[in-house]
Every structure is written in C-alpha cells, then in structure tokens.
C-alpha cells in the first residue's frame, strides 16, 4: 500500500470502522434516498435563483441576493459549476446526499463520544425520526424544504467533532479550530451560524474556566479570540 495513505488507515482504524459501519452507510442511503426526487420549486428557488445568477456572471450581495447566508450559496455554485448540472432534480440529489452524510456523521460522532454502537444507532434513529420522518407525509417530503435540511444546519456536525476533540485532548489547536469554524458558520447561514457561535462559546467557556486560576481572565481571552476570528 502507498505510504501517503498511512494517516488515513490509522484514522480509520482509530475510529473503529468495520463491516457494521459499512452497513450503516448502506442503510442510511436506503432511508434517505427517494428515486422520484420530490421537491417544491418555490422553496428551491430561494437557493437556486442566486446560484443561477452567479453562474451567469452576477456578483453576490450587490447584483443578486440570498436570503440565508453567503458561503452556502457559494458551495452550491461550486457544485453546480463543476459537479452537477443546475436542475431541480440534481438539487434534490444534493439535499439527499447531505441528509445521508449528516446522519452518518452523527452516528460516528455519537459512537466516538459515548463509545457505543448501540447508543449511536438509537441516536441516529431519533434524529432521523425528528429531522426526516416528521417532515414526511403522503403529500410532502423532507426534501421539499432545503432550508430545513443539513444544508442549513449541517455545520453543527463539524463543531461537535472539534469540541469533542478539544474535550478529550485539551490541545489548543482544537479550540482554535472550533472558534474559526464557528465564525465561518456565521457566514454559511446567518441564523444557524449565530446560534452555533453562541453554543460553541459557552461550551469552550466551561472548559477554559473550570481549571483556570483566574476564570474571568480566561473568559475574556476566549471572547477576544472570537472577536479576532
């Protein structure tokens, strides 16, 4: 095997990836995939409209606008420029992929956090029921509303992994990565990003003040790091 991929093999081994996890990928794909790609064009237009404008040369923020954020529409513009044609079914495919990636990511996070495959499966089934099934009926689908999918709140998953790494190791690099990722989330989708910044700040504040000789000073330094980011 190639030495350049040694780090990837070590990470996979450390995460406990096995046959069960491969089966989970397949099971989640079956649960979220809908061959008809159901969608509501009205709700998709809030995202695809600015993407279409950008693909035709208009600049975001002053020649076209986007209701939710900035980085999310740049992400979609990249996808529909280099990976997929800009059509409604392909947009529904992107949302389907994000749902699957989010649920699989949450499985890996919960398993790593609680060290239990069983609890990870239970957690993902609860999330699937709330985020996917509760939006599904004979007349509607969870794919109808991109703003109520991981396209909007998926950044949450990255912050969870970074906070978990910091809580387990205490290494400053994970704290710094959490701060910068939280601030970046603010520009992905404004409202969800704001709550992520607040939640990550409060979580890091707990860790940096609980063992500090001067908690107020540690809290001020953390606030300064967020402000500089």
XYZ file of C-alpha atoms in Angstrom:
229
model
C 0.000 0.000 0.000
C 1.097 3.585 -0.539
C 2.820 5.280 2.415
C 0.995 8.525 1.636
C -2.266 6.969 2.797
C -0.880 5.687 6.100
C -2.536 8.543 8.030
C -5.904 7.629 6.523
C -5.513 3.962 7.513
C -4.588 4.972 11.061
C -7.585 7.281 11.356
C -9.987 4.632 10.044
C -8.549 2.071 12.456
C -8.829 4.526 15.354
C -12.459 5.318 14.556
C -13.362 1.630 14.714
C -14.656 1.466 11.149
C -15.762 -2.027 10.278
C -18.403 -4.039 8.482
C -21.131 -2.617 10.708
C -20.260 0.955 9.720
C -20.286 -0.002 6.043
C -23.745 -1.477 6.568
C -24.812 1.740 8.275
C -23.822 3.738 5.181
C -25.970 1.444 3.040
C -28.905 1.537 5.487
C -28.870 5.336 5.766
C -28.686 5.643 1.979
C -31.800 3.470 1.694
C -33.610 5.524 4.327
C -32.995 8.930 2.750
C -32.977 8.153 -0.985
C -36.177 8.799 -2.953
C -35.976 7.817 -6.640
C -38.542 10.448 -7.656
C -36.563 13.326 -6.080
C -39.666 15.068 -4.684
C -39.260 18.825 -4.307
C -41.072 22.134 -4.101
C -39.665 24.547 -6.734
C -40.825 27.579 -4.734
C -38.578 26.693 -1.786
C -35.685 25.608 -4.007
C -35.759 28.918 -5.857
C -34.514 30.728 -2.760
C -31.255 28.831 -3.259
C -31.127 28.097 -6.975
C -32.110 31.626 -8.005
C -28.936 33.287 -6.691
C -26.870 30.311 -7.849
C -28.232 30.724 -11.368
C -27.476 34.449 -11.229
C -23.899 33.781 -10.109
C -23.390 31.194 -12.836
C -24.427 33.878 -15.343
C -21.923 36.413 -14.097
C -23.778 38.332 -11.405
C -21.945 39.079 -8.169
C -23.476 38.078 -4.867
C -24.552 40.817 -2.429
C -24.921 43.664 -4.920
C -26.173 42.173 -8.210
C -28.064 39.295 -6.641
C -29.033 38.400 -3.094
C -29.543 35.326 -0.983
C -31.961 35.071 1.913
C -29.986 32.769 4.220
C -26.249 33.337 4.030
C -23.174 33.662 1.835
C -20.976 30.572 1.944
C -23.869 28.165 1.404
C -24.702 29.705 -1.960
C -21.020 29.683 -2.947
C -20.954 25.980 -2.063
C -23.952 25.327 -4.297
C -22.451 27.407 -7.077
C -19.314 25.246 -6.921
C -21.389 22.038 -7.013
C -23.448 23.168 -9.994
C -20.443 24.520 -11.835
C -18.080 21.560 -11.552
C -20.043 18.506 -10.378
C -23.692 18.555 -11.440
C -25.971 20.331 -13.923
C -28.168 23.036 -12.434
C -31.574 21.346 -12.376
C -34.218 20.809 -9.731
C -33.722 17.006 -9.540
C -29.960 17.440 -9.116
C -30.603 19.957 -6.339
C -32.811 17.373 -4.614
C -29.971 14.862 -5.056
C -27.607 17.265 -3.267
C -30.062 17.592 -0.367
C -30.414 13.805 -0.246
C -26.634 13.390 -0.073
C -26.379 15.998 2.697
C -29.060 14.221 4.712
C -27.209 10.912 4.359
C -23.829 12.451 5.212
C -25.304 14.233 8.240
C -26.912 11.109 9.687
C -23.771 9.042 9.103
C -21.652 11.775 10.631
C -23.898 11.894 13.691
C -23.588 8.116 14.047
C -19.782 8.390 14.031
C -19.848 11.305 16.472
C -22.146 9.615 18.995
C -20.184 6.364 18.755
C -16.915 8.179 19.372
C -18.420 10.277 22.166
C -20.205 7.503 24.078
C -18.117 4.577 22.790
C -21.258 2.623 21.948
C -22.556 1.492 18.581
C -25.954 0.751 20.114
C -26.405 4.260 21.503
C -25.138 5.703 18.218
C -27.781 3.781 16.264
C -30.501 4.837 18.727
C -29.368 8.453 18.452
C -29.406 8.409 14.657
C -32.847 6.787 14.579
C -34.158 9.551 16.857
C -32.611 12.219 14.646
C -33.945 10.529 11.517
C -37.439 10.460 13.006
C -37.352 14.131 14.020
C -35.494 15.674 11.087
C -36.725 13.449 8.263
C -39.872 11.474 9.083
C -41.661 14.323 10.866
C -41.460 16.270 7.610
C -42.811 13.373 5.554
C -46.429 12.585 4.700
C -48.370 11.362 1.659
C -48.354 14.941 0.330
C -44.914 16.225 1.351
C -41.312 15.144 1.735
C -38.341 16.235 3.839
C -36.677 17.069 0.518
C -39.259 19.815 -0.145
C -37.579 22.426 2.021
C -33.801 22.930 1.604
C -33.806 25.473 4.428
C -34.895 22.734 6.860
C -32.123 20.305 5.915
C -28.400 19.855 6.705
C -27.704 22.439 4.003
C -28.677 24.922 6.707
C -27.598 23.268 9.959
C -25.026 20.684 8.842
C -22.090 22.842 10.021
C -23.197 21.818 13.508
C -21.630 18.402 12.933
C -18.125 19.782 12.349
C -18.338 21.860 15.544
C -19.373 18.774 17.509
C -16.327 16.813 16.347
C -13.972 19.713 17.095
C -15.416 20.251 20.575
C -15.183 16.542 21.292
C -11.526 16.517 20.228
C -10.800 19.502 22.482
C -12.622 17.977 25.445
C -10.656 14.727 25.111
C -7.193 16.173 24.460
C -7.248 19.765 25.692
C -4.988 20.730 22.775
C -5.246 24.421 21.826
C -5.373 23.579 18.118
C -8.832 22.055 18.543
C -10.049 25.097 20.468
C -8.747 27.385 17.739
C -10.309 25.224 15.025
C -13.630 25.336 16.888
C -13.521 29.133 17.099
C -12.696 29.675 13.426
C -15.208 27.054 12.258
C -17.949 28.604 14.390
C -17.256 32.052 12.975
C -17.238 30.590 9.449
C -20.636 29.025 10.188
C -21.925 32.536 10.838
C -21.327 33.287 7.147
C -22.693 29.933 5.966
C -26.219 30.628 7.209
C -26.653 33.666 9.418
C -29.215 32.492 11.971
C -27.920 28.947 12.433
C -24.370 30.291 12.489
C -25.239 32.792 15.229
C -26.556 30.039 17.482
C -23.507 27.892 16.719
C -21.179 30.733 17.722
C -23.097 31.206 20.978
C -23.216 27.484 21.759
C -19.542 26.861 20.990
C -18.501 29.929 23.011
C -20.443 28.757 26.065
C -19.044 25.230 25.740
C -15.456 26.423 25.412
C -16.017 28.889 28.247
C -16.881 25.986 30.514
C -13.678 24.133 29.625
C -11.296 27.101 29.802
C -12.638 28.485 33.090
C -13.146 25.335 35.146
C -9.412 24.839 35.755
C -8.182 28.430 35.339
C -6.735 30.276 38.320
C -8.411 33.435 37.004
C -11.668 32.391 35.310
C -12.626 35.953 34.378
C -9.323 36.485 32.578
C -9.640 33.162 30.732
C -13.164 34.103 29.671
C -12.017 37.491 28.380
C -9.184 35.901 26.394
C -11.660 33.472 24.829
C -14.003 36.336 23.925
C -11.064 38.165 22.369
C -10.194 35.120 20.271
C -13.760 35.009 18.935
C -13.659 38.728 18.190
C -10.348 38.440 16.318
C -11.563 35.409 14.351
